[in-house]
Coordinates of N, CA and C in Angstrom, one line a residue:
M1 N 49.3 11.9 -43.1 CA 49.0 10.8 -42.4 C 49.1 9.6 -43.1
N2 N 50.1 8.8 -42.6 CA 50.6 7.5 -43.5 C 49.6 6.5 -43.0
R3 N 49.6 5.3 -43.5 CA 48.9 4.1 -43.4 C 48.8 3.7 -41.9
Y4 N 49.9 3.9 -41.3 CA 50.1 3.2 -40.0 C 49.3 4.1 -39.0
D5 N 49.4 5.5 -39.2 CA 48.8 6.2 -38.5 C 47.1 6.3 -38.6
V6 N 46.8 6.1 -39.8 CA 45.4 5.7 -39.9 C 44.8 4.6 -39.3
S7 N 45.6 3.6 -39.4 CA 45.3 2.2 -38.7 C 45.1 2.5 -37.2
I8 N 46.1 3.1 -36.6 CA 46.1 3.3 -35.0 C 44.9 4.5 -35.0
F9 N 44.4 5.5 -35.7 CA 43.4 6.3 -35.5 C 42.2 5.5 -35.3
A10 N 41.9 4.6 -36.5 CA 40.9 4.1 -37.0 C 40.4 3.0 -35.5
F11 N 41.7 2.4 -35.0 CA 41.7 1.5 -33.8 C 41.2 2.3 -32.6
L12 N 41.7 3.5 -32.5 CA 41.3 4.3 -31.2 C 39.9 4.7 -31.3
V13 N 39.5 5.1 -32.4 CA 38.0 5.4 -32.7 C 37.3 4.2 -32.3
L14 N 37.4 3.0 -32.8 CA 36.8 1.9 -32.4 C 36.6 1.6 -30.9
V15 N 37.8 1.7 -30.2 CA 37.9 1.5 -28.9 C 37.1 2.5 -28.2
F16 N 37.2 3.8 -28.4 CA 36.4 4.7 -27.9 C 34.9 4.5 -27.9
L17 N 34.4 4.2 -29.4 CA 33.0 4.1 -29.6 C 32.5 2.8 -28.8
T18 N 33.4 1.7 -28.7 CA 32.8 0.7 -28.0 C 32.6 0.8 -26.3
S19 N 33.8 1.6 -26.1 CA 33.7 1.9 -24.5 C 32.6 2.9 -24.0
C20 N 32.2 3.8 -25.1 CA 31.1 4.8 -24.9 C 29.7 4.2 -25.0
N21 N 29.6 3.0 -25.6 CA 28.4 2.4 -25.6 C 27.5 2.3 -24.5
P22 N 26.3 3.0 -24.3 CA 25.7 3.0 -23.0 C 24.9 1.4 -22.7
K23 N 24.8 0.7 -23.7 CA 24.2 -0.6 -23.7 C 25.1 -1.6 -23.4
S24 N 25.4 -2.0 -22.1 CA 26.4 -3.0 -22.1 C 25.5 -4.3 -22.3
E25 N 26.3 -5.4 -22.2 CA 25.8 -6.8 -22.3 C 25.0 -7.1 -21.3
K26 N 25.4 -6.6 -20.0 CA 24.8 -7.1 -18.8 C 23.3 -6.6 -18.8
Q27 N 23.4 -5.0 -19.1 CA 22.0 -4.3 -19.3 C 21.1 -5.0 -20.2
N28 N 21.5 -5.6 -21.2 CA 20.4 -6.5 -22.1 C 20.1 -7.9 -21.7
S29 N 20.7 -8.2 -20.8 CA 20.6 -9.7 -20.5 C 19.3 -9.8 -19.7
P30 N 18.6 -11.1 -19.8 CA 17.5 -11.4 -19.1 C 17.4 -11.3 -17.9
D31 N 18.7 -11.4 -17.1 CA 18.9 -11.2 -15.6 C 18.5 -9.9 -15.3
N32 N 18.6 -8.9 -16.3 CA 18.4 -7.4 -16.0 C 16.8 -7.0 -16.6
E33 N 16.2 -8.0 -16.7 CA 14.9 -7.4 -17.6 C 14.2 -6.3 -16.5
V34 N 14.3 -6.5 -15.3 CA 13.6 -5.7 -14.1 C 13.8 -4.5 -14.4
M35 N 14.9 -4.0 -15.2 CA 15.1 -2.4 -15.5 C 14.5 -1.9 -16.6
V36 N 13.4 -2.5 -17.3 CA 12.7 -2.3 -18.3 C 11.2 -1.8 -17.6
N37 N 10.4 -1.2 -18.4 CA 9.1 -0.7 -17.8 C 8.3 -1.8 -17.7
W38 N 7.3 -1.9 -17.0 CA 6.1 -2.8 -17.0 C 4.8 -2.1 -17.4
D39 N 4.7 -2.1 -18.8 CA 3.7 -1.2 -19.4 C 2.1 -1.5 -18.6
E40 N 2.1 -2.9 -18.3 CA 0.5 -3.3 -18.1 C 0.4 -2.6 -16.6
M41 N 1.6 -2.6 -15.7 CA 1.3 -1.9 -14.3 C 1.1 -0.4 -14.7
D42 N 1.9 0.3 -15.5 CA 1.6 1.6 -15.9 C 0.2 1.9 -16.3
N43 N -0.2 1.2 -17.2 CA -1.8 1.4 -17.7 C -2.8 1.3 -16.5
F44 N -2.4 0.3 -15.7 CA -3.5 0.2 -14.6 C -3.1 1.3 -13.5
H45 N -1.9 1.8 -13.4 CA -1.8 2.8 -12.6 C -2.6 4.1 -13.0
L46 N -2.7 4.3 -14.4 CA -3.3 5.6 -14.8 C -4.6 5.4 -14.4
I47 N -5.4 4.2 -14.6 CA -6.8 4.3 -14.5 C -7.1 4.1 -12.7
M48 N -6.2 3.6 -12.1 CA -6.4 3.5 -10.6 C -6.1 5.0 -10.0
A49 N -5.3 5.7 -10.6 CA -5.0 7.2 -10.0 C -6.4 7.8 -10.3
E50 N -6.9 7.9 -11.5 CA -8.1 8.5 -12.0 C -9.4 8.1 -11.2
C51 N -9.4 6.8 -10.6 CA -10.5 6.2 -9.7 C -10.2 6.5 -8.4
F52 N -9.1 6.6 -7.8 CA -8.9 6.6 -6.4 C -8.8 7.8 -5.8
H53 N -7.9 8.7 -6.5 CA -7.4 9.9 -6.0 C -8.6 11.0 -5.9
P54 N -9.6 11.0 -6.7 CA -11.0 11.9 -6.3 C -11.5 11.7 -5.1
Y55 N -11.6 10.1 -4.9 CA -12.2 9.6 -3.7 C -11.4 10.1 -2.5
K56 N -10.1 9.8 -2.6 CA -9.1 10.0 -1.5 C -9.1 11.6 -1.0
D57 N -9.0 12.3 -2.1 CA -8.9 13.8 -2.0 C -10.1 14.5 -1.5
S58 N -11.3 13.9 -2.1 CA -12.6 14.8 -1.8 C -13.8 14.0 -1.7
S59 N -13.6 12.5 -1.3 CA -14.8 11.7 -1.1 C -15.5 11.4 -2.5
N60 N -15.0 11.6 -3.6 CA -15.8 11.7 -4.9 C -15.5 10.4 -5.5
L61 N -16.8 9.5 -5.5 CA -16.7 8.1 -6.1 C -17.2 8.0 -7.5
E62 N -17.7 9.4 -7.9 CA -18.1 9.3 -9.5 C -17.0 8.8 -10.6
P63 N -15.9 9.3 -10.4 CA -14.7 8.9 -11.4 C -14.7 7.3 -11.2
A64 N -14.5 6.7 -10.0 CA -14.5 5.3 -9.7 C -15.7 4.6 -10.3
K65 N -17.0 5.1 -10.2 CA -18.0 4.4 -10.7 C -18.0 4.3 -12.1
R66 N -17.6 5.4 -12.7 CA -17.7 5.7 -14.1 C -16.5 4.8 -14.9
L67 N -15.4 4.8 -14.4 CA -14.4 3.9 -14.9 C -14.3 2.6 -14.2
A68 N -15.2 2.1 -13.5 CA -15.0 0.8 -12.9 C -14.7 -0.5 -14.2
S69 N -15.8 -0.4 -15.2 CA -15.3 -1.4 -16.1 C -14.0 -1.4 -16.8
E70 N -13.5 -0.1 -17.0 CA -12.3 0.0 -17.7 C -11.2 -0.5 -16.7
M71 N -11.2 -0.1 -15.5 CA -10.3 -0.6 -14.4 C -10.3 -2.3 -14.5
A72 N -11.4 -2.8 -14.4 CA -11.5 -4.2 -14.5 C -11.0 -4.8 -15.8
N73 N -11.1 -4.1 -16.8 CA -10.3 -4.4 -18.2 C -9.1 -4.4 -18.1
R74 N -8.6 -3.4 -17.5 CA -7.1 -3.2 -17.6 C -6.4 -4.3 -16.3
A75 N -7.2 -4.3 -15.3 CA -6.6 -5.5 -14.4 C -6.6 -6.9 -15.0
D76 N -7.5 -7.2 -15.9 CA -7.6 -8.3 -16.6 C -6.6 -8.5 -17.5
A77 N -6.1 -7.5 -18.3 CA -5.1 -7.4 -19.3 C -3.7 -7.6 -18.6
W78 N -3.5 -7.1 -17.4 CA -2.4 -7.1 -16.6 C -2.1 -8.5 -16.1
A79 N -3.2 -9.1 -15.8 CA -2.9 -10.5 -15.1 C -2.7 -11.4 -16.3
A80 N -3.3 -11.2 -17.5 CA -3.1 -12.0 -18.6 C -1.7 -11.9 -19.3
S81 N -1.0 -10.9 -18.8 CA 0.1 -10.3 -19.5 C 1.5 -11.3 -19.2
T82 N 2.5 -11.3 -20.1 CA 3.7 -11.8 -19.8 C 4.4 -10.9 -18.7
L83 N 4.8 -11.7 -17.6 CA 5.2 -10.9 -16.5 C 6.9 -10.8 -16.6
P84 N 7.4 -9.7 -16.2 CA 9.0 -9.6 -16.2 C 9.6 -10.9 -15.3
D85 N 10.6 -11.3 -15.9 CA 11.2 -12.6 -15.1 C 11.1 -12.6 -13.8
V86 N 11.7 -11.4 -13.1 CA 11.8 -11.4 -11.8 C 10.4 -11.6 -11.0
F87 N 9.3 -11.6 -11.6 CA 8.0 -11.7 -11.1 C 7.4 -12.9 -11.8
E88 N 8.0 -13.7 -12.5 CA 7.2 -14.8 -13.1 C 7.2 -16.1 -12.0
N89 N 6.5 -15.8 -11.1 CA 6.3 -16.7 -9.9 C 4.9 -16.9 -9.4
D90 N 4.5 -17.8 -8.7 CA 3.4 -18.2 -8.4 C 2.6 -17.1 -7.4
D91 N 3.3 -16.5 -6.6 CA 2.9 -15.4 -5.7 C 2.5 -14.3 -6.6
M92 N 3.2 -13.8 -7.4 CA 2.9 -12.6 -8.4 C 1.5 -12.9 -9.1
K93 N 1.7 -14.1 -9.6 CA 0.4 -14.6 -10.5 C -0.8 -14.6 -9.7
A94 N -0.6 -15.0 -8.4 CA -1.8 -15.1 -7.6 C -2.3 -13.8 -7.1
T95 N -1.2 -12.7 -6.8 CA -1.6 -11.3 -6.6 C -2.4 -10.7 -7.6
L96 N -1.8 -10.9 -8.9 CA -2.4 -10.1 -10.1 C -3.8 -10.9 -10.2
N97 N -3.9 -12.0 -10.0 CA -5.2 -12.6 -10.0 C -6.4 -12.1 -9.0
T98 N -5.7 -12.0 -7.9 CA -6.7 -11.2 -6.8 C -7.1 -9.8 -7.3
L99 N -6.1 -9.2 -7.7 CA -6.4 -7.8 -8.4 C -7.3 -7.8 -9.5
K100 N -7.3 -8.9 -10.2 CA -8.3 -8.9 -11.4 C -9.6 -9.3 -10.8
V101 N -9.7 -10.2 -9.9 CA -11.1 -10.7 -9.4 C -11.9 -9.6 -8.6
S102 N -10.8 -8.8 -8.0 CA -11.3 -7.9 -7.0 C -11.9 -6.6 -7.9
A103 N -11.0 -6.3 -9.1 CA -11.7 -5.3 -9.9 C -12.9 -5.6 -10.5
A104 N -13.2 -6.8 -11.0 CA -14.2 -7.3 -11.6 C -15.4 -7.2 -10.5
Q105 N -15.3 -7.6 -9.5 CA -16.3 -7.6 -8.4 C -16.7 -6.1 -7.9
F106 N -15.7 -5.0 -8.1 CA -15.8 -3.7 -8.0 C -16.6 -3.2 -9.2
A107 N -16.4 -3.6 -10.4 CA -17.3 -3.2 -11.3 C -18.9 -3.7 -11.3
E108 N -19.0 -4.7 -10.7 CA -20.4 -5.3 -10.3 C -21.0 -4.7 -9.1
L109 N -20.1 -4.4 -8.2 CA -20.6 -3.7 -6.9 C -21.0 -2.1 -7.2
V110 N -20.5 -1.6 -8.3 CA -20.7 -0.2 -8.6 C -22.2 -0.1 -8.9
K111 N -22.7 -1.1 -9.6 CA -24.1 -1.2 -10.0 C -25.0 -1.1 -8.8
S112 N -24.7 -1.5 -7.6 CA -25.4 -1.6 -6.5 C -25.6 -0.2 -5.9
G113 N -24.8 0.7 -6.1 CA -24.9 2.0 -5.3 C -24.6 1.9 -3.9
D114 N -24.2 1.2 -3.3 CA -23.8 1.0 -1.9 C -22.4 1.6 -1.9
D115 N -22.5 3.0 -1.5 CA -21.1 3.8 -1.4 C -20.1 3.1 -0.3
E116 N -20.5 2.7 0.8 CA -19.7 2.3 1.7 C -18.9 0.8 1.1
A117 N -19.8 0.0 0.7 CA -19.1 -1.3 0.0 C -18.2 -0.7 -1.2
I118 N -18.6 0.1 -2.1 CA -17.8 0.7 -3.1 C -16.6 1.1 -2.6
T119 N -16.5 2.1 -1.4 CA -15.4 2.7 -1.0 C -14.5 1.6 -0.4
M120 N -14.9 0.4 0.3 CA -14.2 -0.6 0.8 C -13.4 -1.4 -0.5
S121 N -14.2 -1.7 -1.4 CA -13.5 -2.5 -2.4 C -12.7 -1.7 -3.2
L122 N -12.9 -0.5 -3.5 CA -12.0 0.5 -4.1 C -10.5 0.6 -3.3
T123 N -10.7 0.6 -1.9 CA -9.5 0.9 -1.3 C -8.8 -0.6 -1.2
K124 N -9.5 -1.6 -1.3 CA -8.8 -2.9 -1.3 C -7.9 -3.1 -2.7
I125 N -8.7 -2.6 -3.8 CA -7.9 -2.8 -5.1 C -6.6 -1.7 -5.0
H126 N -6.8 -0.6 -4.4 CA -5.8 0.4 -4.2 C -4.5 -0.4 -3.4
D127 N -5.0 -1.0 -2.6 CA -3.7 -1.6 -1.7 C -3.2 -2.6 -2.4
I128 N -3.8 -3.6 -3.0 CA -3.5 -4.6 -3.7 C -2.3 -4.1 -4.7
F129 N -2.8 -3.1 -5.5 CA -2.1 -2.3 -6.5 C -0.7 -1.7 -5.9
H130 N -0.7 -1.1 -4.9 CA 0.4 -0.7 -4.3 C 1.3 -1.7 -3.7
H131 N 0.8 -2.8 -3.4 CA 1.8 -3.9 -2.8 C 2.6 -4.3 -4.2
I132 N 1.8 -4.6 -5.3 CA 2.6 -5.0 -6.4 C 3.7 -3.9 -6.8
Q133 N 3.1 -2.5 -6.9 CA 3.9 -1.4 -7.5 C 5.3 -1.3 -6.3
E134 N 5.0 -1.4 -5.2 CA 6.2 -1.6 -4.4 C 7.1 -2.6 -4.4
E135 N 6.7 -3.8 -4.6 CA 7.6 -5.0 -5.0 C 8.4 -4.6 -6.3
W136 N 7.6 -4.1 -7.3 CA 8.3 -3.7 -8.6 C 9.5 -2.6 -8.5
Y137 N 9.1 -1.5 -7.7 CA 10.1 -0.6 -7.3 C 11.3 -1.1 -6.5
H138 N 11.0 -2.0 -5.5 CA 12.1 -2.6 -4.8 C 13.0 -3.6 -5.6
A139 N 12.5 -4.2 -6.6 CA 13.1 -5.0 -7.6 C 14.0 -4.1 -8.4
K140 N 13.6 -3.1 -8.9 CA 14.2 -2.3 -9.7 C 15.4 -1.6 -9.0
N141 N 15.1 -1.2 -7.8 CA 16.3 -0.7 -7.0 C 17.3 -1.5 -6.8
E142 N 17.0 -2.8 -6.4 CA 17.9 -4.1 -6.3 C 18.7 -4.2 -7.5
A143 N 18.1 -4.2 -8.4 CA 18.7 -4.5 -9.9 C 19.7 -3.4 -10.2
H144 N 19.3 -1.9 -9.7 CA 20.2 -0.8 -10.0 C 21.4 -0.9 -9.0
E145 N 21.3 -1.3 -7.8 CA 22.3 -1.4 -6.9 C 23.3 -2.4 -7.3
E146 N 22.8 -3.6 -7.9 CA 23.5 -4.6 -8.2 C 24.4 -4.2 -9.4
K147 N 23.7 -3.4 -10.4 CA 24.4 -2.9 -11.6 C 25.5 -2.0 -11.1
H148 N 25.5 -1.1 -10.1 CA 26.4 -0.2 -9.8 C 27.5 -0.9 -8.7
H149 N 27.2 -2.0 -8.3 CA 28.3 -2.8 -7.4 C 29.2 -3.7 -8.2
D150 N 29.0 -3.9 -9.5 CA 29.6 -4.9 -10.4 C 30.8 -4.2 -10.8

């Protein structure tokens, strides 16, 4: 192989490697931040599932009562976290604050032993969470569709 062939081969390898790079500039841009994970939402989801599903599946409130303080802590951490750019707005901040306040009230309510009130409060928190989660998945789907239409 002569020097000219080596140069062409090196150029072709460089073009191939550049074109096969899975991370395009657009994927890494702040406009596409919605494509990343939202760890605080995932952390809250784990505790929400542990609290809500036993109640929903078999009317068992014990896990929710036992984990009420932890759920309030995770809601507080989520509300205090840096939001993805697509959700850096007053509406989402207010919704997360409502979740935080509701979870703190739930943690206090659990001490009362009033299962009917506990059930209503837990359901409210679950509904708020699902509203946020649906907004998140909707935004991710829109970003995904935009990416594939470009």
